[in-house]
Tab-separated table of C-alpha atoms in Angstrom:
chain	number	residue	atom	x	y	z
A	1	UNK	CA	124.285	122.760	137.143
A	2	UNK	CA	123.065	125.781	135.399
A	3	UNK	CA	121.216	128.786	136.842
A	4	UNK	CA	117.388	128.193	136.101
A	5	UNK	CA	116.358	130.599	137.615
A	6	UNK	CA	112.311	130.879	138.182
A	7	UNK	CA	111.711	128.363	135.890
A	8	UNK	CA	113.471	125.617	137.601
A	9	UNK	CA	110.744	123.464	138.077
A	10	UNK	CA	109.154	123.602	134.469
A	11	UNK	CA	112.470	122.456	132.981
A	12	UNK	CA	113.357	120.119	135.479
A	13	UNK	CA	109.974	118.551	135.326
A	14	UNK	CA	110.260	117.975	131.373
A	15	UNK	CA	113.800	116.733	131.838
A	16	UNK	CA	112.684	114.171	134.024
A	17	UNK	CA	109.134	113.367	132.954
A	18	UNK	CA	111.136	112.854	129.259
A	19	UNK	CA	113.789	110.544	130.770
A	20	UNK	CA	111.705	108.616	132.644
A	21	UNK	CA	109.427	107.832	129.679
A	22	UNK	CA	112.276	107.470	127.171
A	23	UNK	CA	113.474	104.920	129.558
A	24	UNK	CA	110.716	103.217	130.048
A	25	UNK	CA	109.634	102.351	126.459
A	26	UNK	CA	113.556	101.285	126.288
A	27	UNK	CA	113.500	98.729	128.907
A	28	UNK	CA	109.936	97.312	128.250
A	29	UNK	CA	111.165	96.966	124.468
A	30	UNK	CA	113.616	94.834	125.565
A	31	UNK	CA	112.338	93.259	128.165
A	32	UNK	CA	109.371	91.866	125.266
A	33	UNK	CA	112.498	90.790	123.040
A	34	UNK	CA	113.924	88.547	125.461
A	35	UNK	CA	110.809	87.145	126.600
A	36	UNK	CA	109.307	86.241	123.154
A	37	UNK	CA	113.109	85.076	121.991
A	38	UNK	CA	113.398	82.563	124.770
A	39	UNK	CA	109.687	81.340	124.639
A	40	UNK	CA	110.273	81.385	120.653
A	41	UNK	CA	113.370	79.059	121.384
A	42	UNK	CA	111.374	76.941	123.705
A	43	UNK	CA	108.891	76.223	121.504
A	44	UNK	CA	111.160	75.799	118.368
A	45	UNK	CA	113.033	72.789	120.412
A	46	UNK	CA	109.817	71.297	121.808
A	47	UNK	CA	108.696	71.439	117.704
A	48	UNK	CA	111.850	69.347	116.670
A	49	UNK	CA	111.727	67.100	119.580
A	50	UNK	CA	108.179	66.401	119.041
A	51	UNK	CA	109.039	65.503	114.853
L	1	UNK	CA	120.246	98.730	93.905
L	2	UNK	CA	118.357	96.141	92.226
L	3	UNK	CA	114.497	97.352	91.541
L	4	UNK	CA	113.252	94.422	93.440
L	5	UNK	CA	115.533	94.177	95.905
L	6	UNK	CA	113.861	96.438	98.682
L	7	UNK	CA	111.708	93.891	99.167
L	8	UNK	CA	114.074	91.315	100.077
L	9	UNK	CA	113.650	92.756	103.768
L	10	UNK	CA	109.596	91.642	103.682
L	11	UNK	CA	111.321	88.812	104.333
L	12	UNK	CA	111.194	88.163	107.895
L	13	UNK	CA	114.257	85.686	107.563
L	14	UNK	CA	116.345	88.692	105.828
L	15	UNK	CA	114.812	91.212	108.437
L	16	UNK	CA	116.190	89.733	111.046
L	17	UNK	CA	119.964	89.031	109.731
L	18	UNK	CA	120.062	92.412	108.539
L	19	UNK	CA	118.890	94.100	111.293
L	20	UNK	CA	121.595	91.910	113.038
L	21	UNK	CA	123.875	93.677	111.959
L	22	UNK	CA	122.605	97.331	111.559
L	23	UNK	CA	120.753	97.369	114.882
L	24	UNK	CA	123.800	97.569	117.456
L	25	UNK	CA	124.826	100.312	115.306
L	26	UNK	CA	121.583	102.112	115.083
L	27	UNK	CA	121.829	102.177	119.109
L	28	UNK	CA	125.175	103.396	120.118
L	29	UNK	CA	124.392	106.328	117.867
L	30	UNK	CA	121.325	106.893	119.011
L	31	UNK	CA	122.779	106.896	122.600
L	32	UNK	CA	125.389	109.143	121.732
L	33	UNK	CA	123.632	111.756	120.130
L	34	UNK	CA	120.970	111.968	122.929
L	35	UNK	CA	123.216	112.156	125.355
L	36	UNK	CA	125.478	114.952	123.368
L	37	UNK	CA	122.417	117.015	122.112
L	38	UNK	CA	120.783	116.530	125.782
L	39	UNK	CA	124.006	117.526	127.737
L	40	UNK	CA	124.475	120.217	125.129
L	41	UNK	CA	120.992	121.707	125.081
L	42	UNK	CA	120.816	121.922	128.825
L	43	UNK	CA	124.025	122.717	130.326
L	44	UNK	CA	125.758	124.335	127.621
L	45	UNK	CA	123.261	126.905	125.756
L	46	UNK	CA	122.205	130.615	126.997
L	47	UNK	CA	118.861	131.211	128.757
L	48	UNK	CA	116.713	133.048	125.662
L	49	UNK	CA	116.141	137.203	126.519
L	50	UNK	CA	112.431	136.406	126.073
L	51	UNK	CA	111.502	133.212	127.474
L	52	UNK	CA	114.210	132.627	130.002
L	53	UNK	CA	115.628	129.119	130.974
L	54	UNK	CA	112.666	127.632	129.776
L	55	UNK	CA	114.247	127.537	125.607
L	56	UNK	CA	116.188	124.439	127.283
L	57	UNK	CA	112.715	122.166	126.781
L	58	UNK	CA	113.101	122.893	123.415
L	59	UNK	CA	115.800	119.838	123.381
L	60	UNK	CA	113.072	117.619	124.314
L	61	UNK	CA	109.961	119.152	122.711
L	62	UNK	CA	110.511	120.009	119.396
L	63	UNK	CA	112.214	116.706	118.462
L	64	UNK	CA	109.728	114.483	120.844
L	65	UNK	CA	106.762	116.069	118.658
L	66	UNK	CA	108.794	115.898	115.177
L	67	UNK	CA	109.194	111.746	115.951
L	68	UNK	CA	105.178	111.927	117.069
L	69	UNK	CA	104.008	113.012	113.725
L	70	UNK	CA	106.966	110.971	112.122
L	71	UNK	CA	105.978	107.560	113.251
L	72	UNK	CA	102.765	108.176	112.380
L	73	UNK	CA	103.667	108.833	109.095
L	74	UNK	CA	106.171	105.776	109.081
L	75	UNK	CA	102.802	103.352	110.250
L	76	UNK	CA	100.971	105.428	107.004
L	77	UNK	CA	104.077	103.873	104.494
L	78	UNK	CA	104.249	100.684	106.009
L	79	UNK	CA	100.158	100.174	106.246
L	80	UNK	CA	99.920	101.316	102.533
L	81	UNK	CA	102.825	98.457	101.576
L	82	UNK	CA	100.614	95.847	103.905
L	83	UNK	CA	97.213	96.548	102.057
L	84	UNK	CA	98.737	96.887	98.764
L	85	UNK	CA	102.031	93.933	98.959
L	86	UNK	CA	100.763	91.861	101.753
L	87	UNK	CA	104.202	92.270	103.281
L	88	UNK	CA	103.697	90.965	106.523
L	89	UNK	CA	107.055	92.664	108.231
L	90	UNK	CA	105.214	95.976	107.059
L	91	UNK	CA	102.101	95.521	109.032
L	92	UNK	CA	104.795	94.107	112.314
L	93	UNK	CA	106.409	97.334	111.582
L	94	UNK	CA	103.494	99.533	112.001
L	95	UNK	CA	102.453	97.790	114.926
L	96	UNK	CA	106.235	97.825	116.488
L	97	UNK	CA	105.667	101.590	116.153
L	98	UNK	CA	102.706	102.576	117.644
L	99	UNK	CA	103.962	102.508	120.960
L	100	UNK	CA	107.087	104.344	120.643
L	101	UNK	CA	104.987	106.969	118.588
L	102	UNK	CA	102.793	106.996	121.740
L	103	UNK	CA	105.515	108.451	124.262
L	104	UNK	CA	106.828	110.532	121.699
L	105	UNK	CA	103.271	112.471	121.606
L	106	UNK	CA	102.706	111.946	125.557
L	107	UNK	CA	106.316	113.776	126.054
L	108	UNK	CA	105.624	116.556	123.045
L	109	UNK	CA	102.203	117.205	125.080
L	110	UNK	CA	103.491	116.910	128.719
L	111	UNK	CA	106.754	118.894	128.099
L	112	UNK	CA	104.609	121.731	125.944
L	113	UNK	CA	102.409	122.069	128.827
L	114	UNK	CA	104.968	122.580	131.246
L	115	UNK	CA	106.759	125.589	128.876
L	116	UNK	CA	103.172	126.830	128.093
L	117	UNK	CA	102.331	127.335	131.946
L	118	UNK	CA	105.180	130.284	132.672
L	119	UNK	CA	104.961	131.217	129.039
L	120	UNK	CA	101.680	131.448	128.214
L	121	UNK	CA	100.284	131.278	131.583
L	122	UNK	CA	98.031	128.179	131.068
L	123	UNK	CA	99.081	124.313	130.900
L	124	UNK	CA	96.406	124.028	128.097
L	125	UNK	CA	93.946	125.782	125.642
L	126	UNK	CA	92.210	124.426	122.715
L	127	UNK	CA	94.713	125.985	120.137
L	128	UNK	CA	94.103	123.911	116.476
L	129	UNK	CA	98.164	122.459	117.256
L	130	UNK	CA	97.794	121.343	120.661
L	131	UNK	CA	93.828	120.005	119.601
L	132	UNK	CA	95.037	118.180	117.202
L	133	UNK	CA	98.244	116.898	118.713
L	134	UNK	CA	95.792	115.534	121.604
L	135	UNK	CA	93.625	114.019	118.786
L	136	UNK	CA	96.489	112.007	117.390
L	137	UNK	CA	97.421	110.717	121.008
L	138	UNK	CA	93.605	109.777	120.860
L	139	UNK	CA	94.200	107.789	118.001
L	140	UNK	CA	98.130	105.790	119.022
L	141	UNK	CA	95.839	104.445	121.942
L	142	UNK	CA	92.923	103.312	119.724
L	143	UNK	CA	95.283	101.615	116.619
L	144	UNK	CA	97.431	99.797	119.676
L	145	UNK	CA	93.923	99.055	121.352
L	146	UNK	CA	92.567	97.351	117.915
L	147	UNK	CA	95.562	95.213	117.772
L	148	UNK	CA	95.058	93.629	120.921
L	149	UNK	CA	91.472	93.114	120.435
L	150	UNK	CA	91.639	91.409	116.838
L	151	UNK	CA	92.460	87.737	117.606
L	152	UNK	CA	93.720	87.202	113.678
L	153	UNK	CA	96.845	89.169	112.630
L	154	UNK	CA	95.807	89.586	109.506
L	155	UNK	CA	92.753	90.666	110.204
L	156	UNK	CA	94.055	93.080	112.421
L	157	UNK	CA	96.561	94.247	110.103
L	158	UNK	CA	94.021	95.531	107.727
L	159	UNK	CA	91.354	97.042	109.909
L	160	UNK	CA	94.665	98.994	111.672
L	161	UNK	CA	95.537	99.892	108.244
L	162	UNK	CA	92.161	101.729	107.129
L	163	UNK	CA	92.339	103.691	111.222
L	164	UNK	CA	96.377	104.251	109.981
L	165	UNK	CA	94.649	106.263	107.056
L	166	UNK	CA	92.710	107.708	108.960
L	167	UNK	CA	94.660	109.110	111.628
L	168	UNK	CA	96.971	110.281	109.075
L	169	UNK	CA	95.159	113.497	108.656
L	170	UNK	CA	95.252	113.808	112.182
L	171	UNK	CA	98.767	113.704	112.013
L	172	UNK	CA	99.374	116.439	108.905
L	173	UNK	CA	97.200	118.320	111.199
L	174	UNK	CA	99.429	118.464	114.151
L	175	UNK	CA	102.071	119.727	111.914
L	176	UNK	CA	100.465	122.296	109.681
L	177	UNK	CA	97.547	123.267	111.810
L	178	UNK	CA	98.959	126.722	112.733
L	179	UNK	CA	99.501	127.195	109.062
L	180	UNK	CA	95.893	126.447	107.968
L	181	UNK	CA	94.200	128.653	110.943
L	182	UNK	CA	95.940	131.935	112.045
L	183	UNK	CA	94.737	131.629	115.825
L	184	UNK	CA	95.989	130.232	119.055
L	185	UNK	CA	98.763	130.405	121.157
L	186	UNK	CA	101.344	127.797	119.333
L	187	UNK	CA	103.856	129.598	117.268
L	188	UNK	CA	105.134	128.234	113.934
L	189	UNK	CA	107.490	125.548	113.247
L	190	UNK	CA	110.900	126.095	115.381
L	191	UNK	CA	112.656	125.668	112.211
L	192	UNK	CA	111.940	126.649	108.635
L	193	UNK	CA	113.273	127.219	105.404
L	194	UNK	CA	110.969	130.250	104.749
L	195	UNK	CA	111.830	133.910	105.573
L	196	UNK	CA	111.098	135.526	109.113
L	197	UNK	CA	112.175	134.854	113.062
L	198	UNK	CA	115.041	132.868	113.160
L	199	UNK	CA	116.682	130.599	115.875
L	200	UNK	CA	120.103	131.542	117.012
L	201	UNK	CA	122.506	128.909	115.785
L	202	UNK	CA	123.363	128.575	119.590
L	203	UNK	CA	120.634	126.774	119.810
L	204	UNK	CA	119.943	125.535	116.973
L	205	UNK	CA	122.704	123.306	116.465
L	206	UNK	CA	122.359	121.259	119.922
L	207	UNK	CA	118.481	121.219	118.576
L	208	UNK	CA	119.613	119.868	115.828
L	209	UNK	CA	121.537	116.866	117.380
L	210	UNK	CA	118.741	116.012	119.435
L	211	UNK	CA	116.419	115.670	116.461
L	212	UNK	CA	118.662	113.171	115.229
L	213	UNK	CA	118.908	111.236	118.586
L	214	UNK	CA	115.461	111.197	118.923
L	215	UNK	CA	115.333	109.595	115.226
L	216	UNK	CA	117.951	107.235	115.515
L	217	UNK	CA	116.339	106.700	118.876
L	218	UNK	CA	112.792	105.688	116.941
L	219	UNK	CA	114.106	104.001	114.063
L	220	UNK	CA	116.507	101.430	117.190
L	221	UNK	CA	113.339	100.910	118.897
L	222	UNK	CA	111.191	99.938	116.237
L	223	UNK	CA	113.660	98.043	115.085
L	224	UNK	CA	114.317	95.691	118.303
L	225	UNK	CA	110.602	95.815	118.614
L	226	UNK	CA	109.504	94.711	114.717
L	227	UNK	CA	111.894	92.032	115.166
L	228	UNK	CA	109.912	91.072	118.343
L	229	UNK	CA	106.520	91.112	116.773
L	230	UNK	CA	107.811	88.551	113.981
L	231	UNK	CA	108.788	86.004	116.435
L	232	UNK	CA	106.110	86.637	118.331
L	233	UNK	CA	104.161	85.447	115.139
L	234	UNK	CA	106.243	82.759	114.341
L	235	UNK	CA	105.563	81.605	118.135
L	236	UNK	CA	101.762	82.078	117.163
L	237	UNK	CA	102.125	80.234	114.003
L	238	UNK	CA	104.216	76.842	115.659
L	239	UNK	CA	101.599	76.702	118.529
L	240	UNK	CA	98.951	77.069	116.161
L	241	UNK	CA	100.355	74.473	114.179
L	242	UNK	CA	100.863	72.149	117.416
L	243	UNK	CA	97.248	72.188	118.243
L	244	UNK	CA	96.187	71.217	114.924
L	245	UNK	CA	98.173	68.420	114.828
L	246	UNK	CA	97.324	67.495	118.619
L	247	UNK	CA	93.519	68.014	117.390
């Protein structure tokens, strides 16, 4: 870990108020992907079975 | 390159198998380089003599606002193909977008606020960069917000278009606003072709890999998330279709 010094807190702070969001719009993009893909699937099959 | 054959990819069929392919690509280097430029930038660069350890949220601001101003730009293109082409994957583009554009401002304002407070001894001041940067923010939330209201996606395609033109200036703004007024506390662009202060290649280089992260980072995202919005339309579309038939 390197010496921050006074200014700990302000870079520490960005570093994890960046992650955090970065992460975030990661896992709720593909969270929404493999939602609509399965419901998309469901609703393909009930299509066919229904003619 | 065949002169029509950019436009294969409105295709959502094509989209999707191409995007197949390039996507998984797209993401490990996107992880890589964020994880190399981040590492980099923070545990292997020199405090600056001026500013102290603080230079290390350069890593995350400079390329966080760089992809703000981008995507807007990005929703500009692909609104201007929608209302001229009727492309639909070009309106599901701009729409995949908005949201990643959204953090990308929220991080360039939070993380600018936290180097401003030591540096400039306030978290905020009504400089014409940060103004601005704040006005675009203003405007991710209202262009996602009209998407959800608008029932029709074609409707809402277009009206998001025209607010997509709008914002735009919003967004040239953010980036040239110190240029056009000679006031506030923002400095000019970290990097430049043109003559004067220069960056120290020791840190300009792991800047320079997180720019790219945070790009390849953008274009993954809207990516898996374009490809979500057109089967989320084909899902519209089939149940759409179902109670018509049912009616």
């Amino acid at each position: 870990m390197p010496d921050l010094g006074k200014y700990a807190e302000a870079v520490l702070t960005s570093y994890a108020i960046s992650l955090v969001l970065l992460a975030a719009i990661v896992l709720l993009s593909l969270r929404r992907s493999r939602r609509v893909k399965k419901e998309l699937q469901e609703i393909e099959e009930k299509v066919k079975s229904n003619g | 390159m065949s002169r029509n054959s950019l436009w294969e990819y409105a295709n959502p069929r094509k989209f999707l198998q191409t995007t197949d392919i390039v996507l998984p690509w797209v993401a490990w280097f996107a992880a890589v380089t964020l994880v190399l430029g981040l590492v980099w930038g923070f545990f292997f660069t020199p405090d600056d003599y001026r500013q102290g350890s603080t230079v290390k949220i350069v890593y995350l601001h400079v390329p966080a606002a760089l992809m703000a101003i981008n995507a807007w730009i990005m929703m500009l293109v692909a609104s201007l193909i929608w209302i001229i082409r009727r492309h639909h994957v070009s309106a599901l583009a701009a729409r995949a977008a908005a949201p990643v554009g959204m953090v990308m401002t929220v991080i360039a304002l939070l993380t600018g606020a936290l180097w401003g407070q030591p540096m400039w001894g306030t978290w905020w001041a009504w400089d014409p960069r940060l103004t601005s940067f704040l006005i675009l923010f203003l405007f991710y939330l209202g262009y996602m917000a009209l998407w959800e209201a608008i029932e029709n996606d074609d409707t809402a395609a277009d009206l998001t278009s025209i607010l997509c033109l709008v914002g735009s200036v919003f967004a040239l703004l953010s980036r040239y606003a110190v240029n056009f007024w000679s006031q506030g506390l923002h400095q000019g662009a970290s990097l430049s072709v043109q003559s004067g202060e220069r960056m120290a290649m020791t840190f300009k280089l792991p800047l320079y890999v997180s720019m790219a992260a945070f790009a390849l980072l953008f274009i993954a995202l809207v990516l898996v998330r374009t490809r979500t919005e057109i089967r989320a339309r084909r899902m519209r579309a089939l149940l759409a279709r179902e109670r018509m038939g049912g009616a």
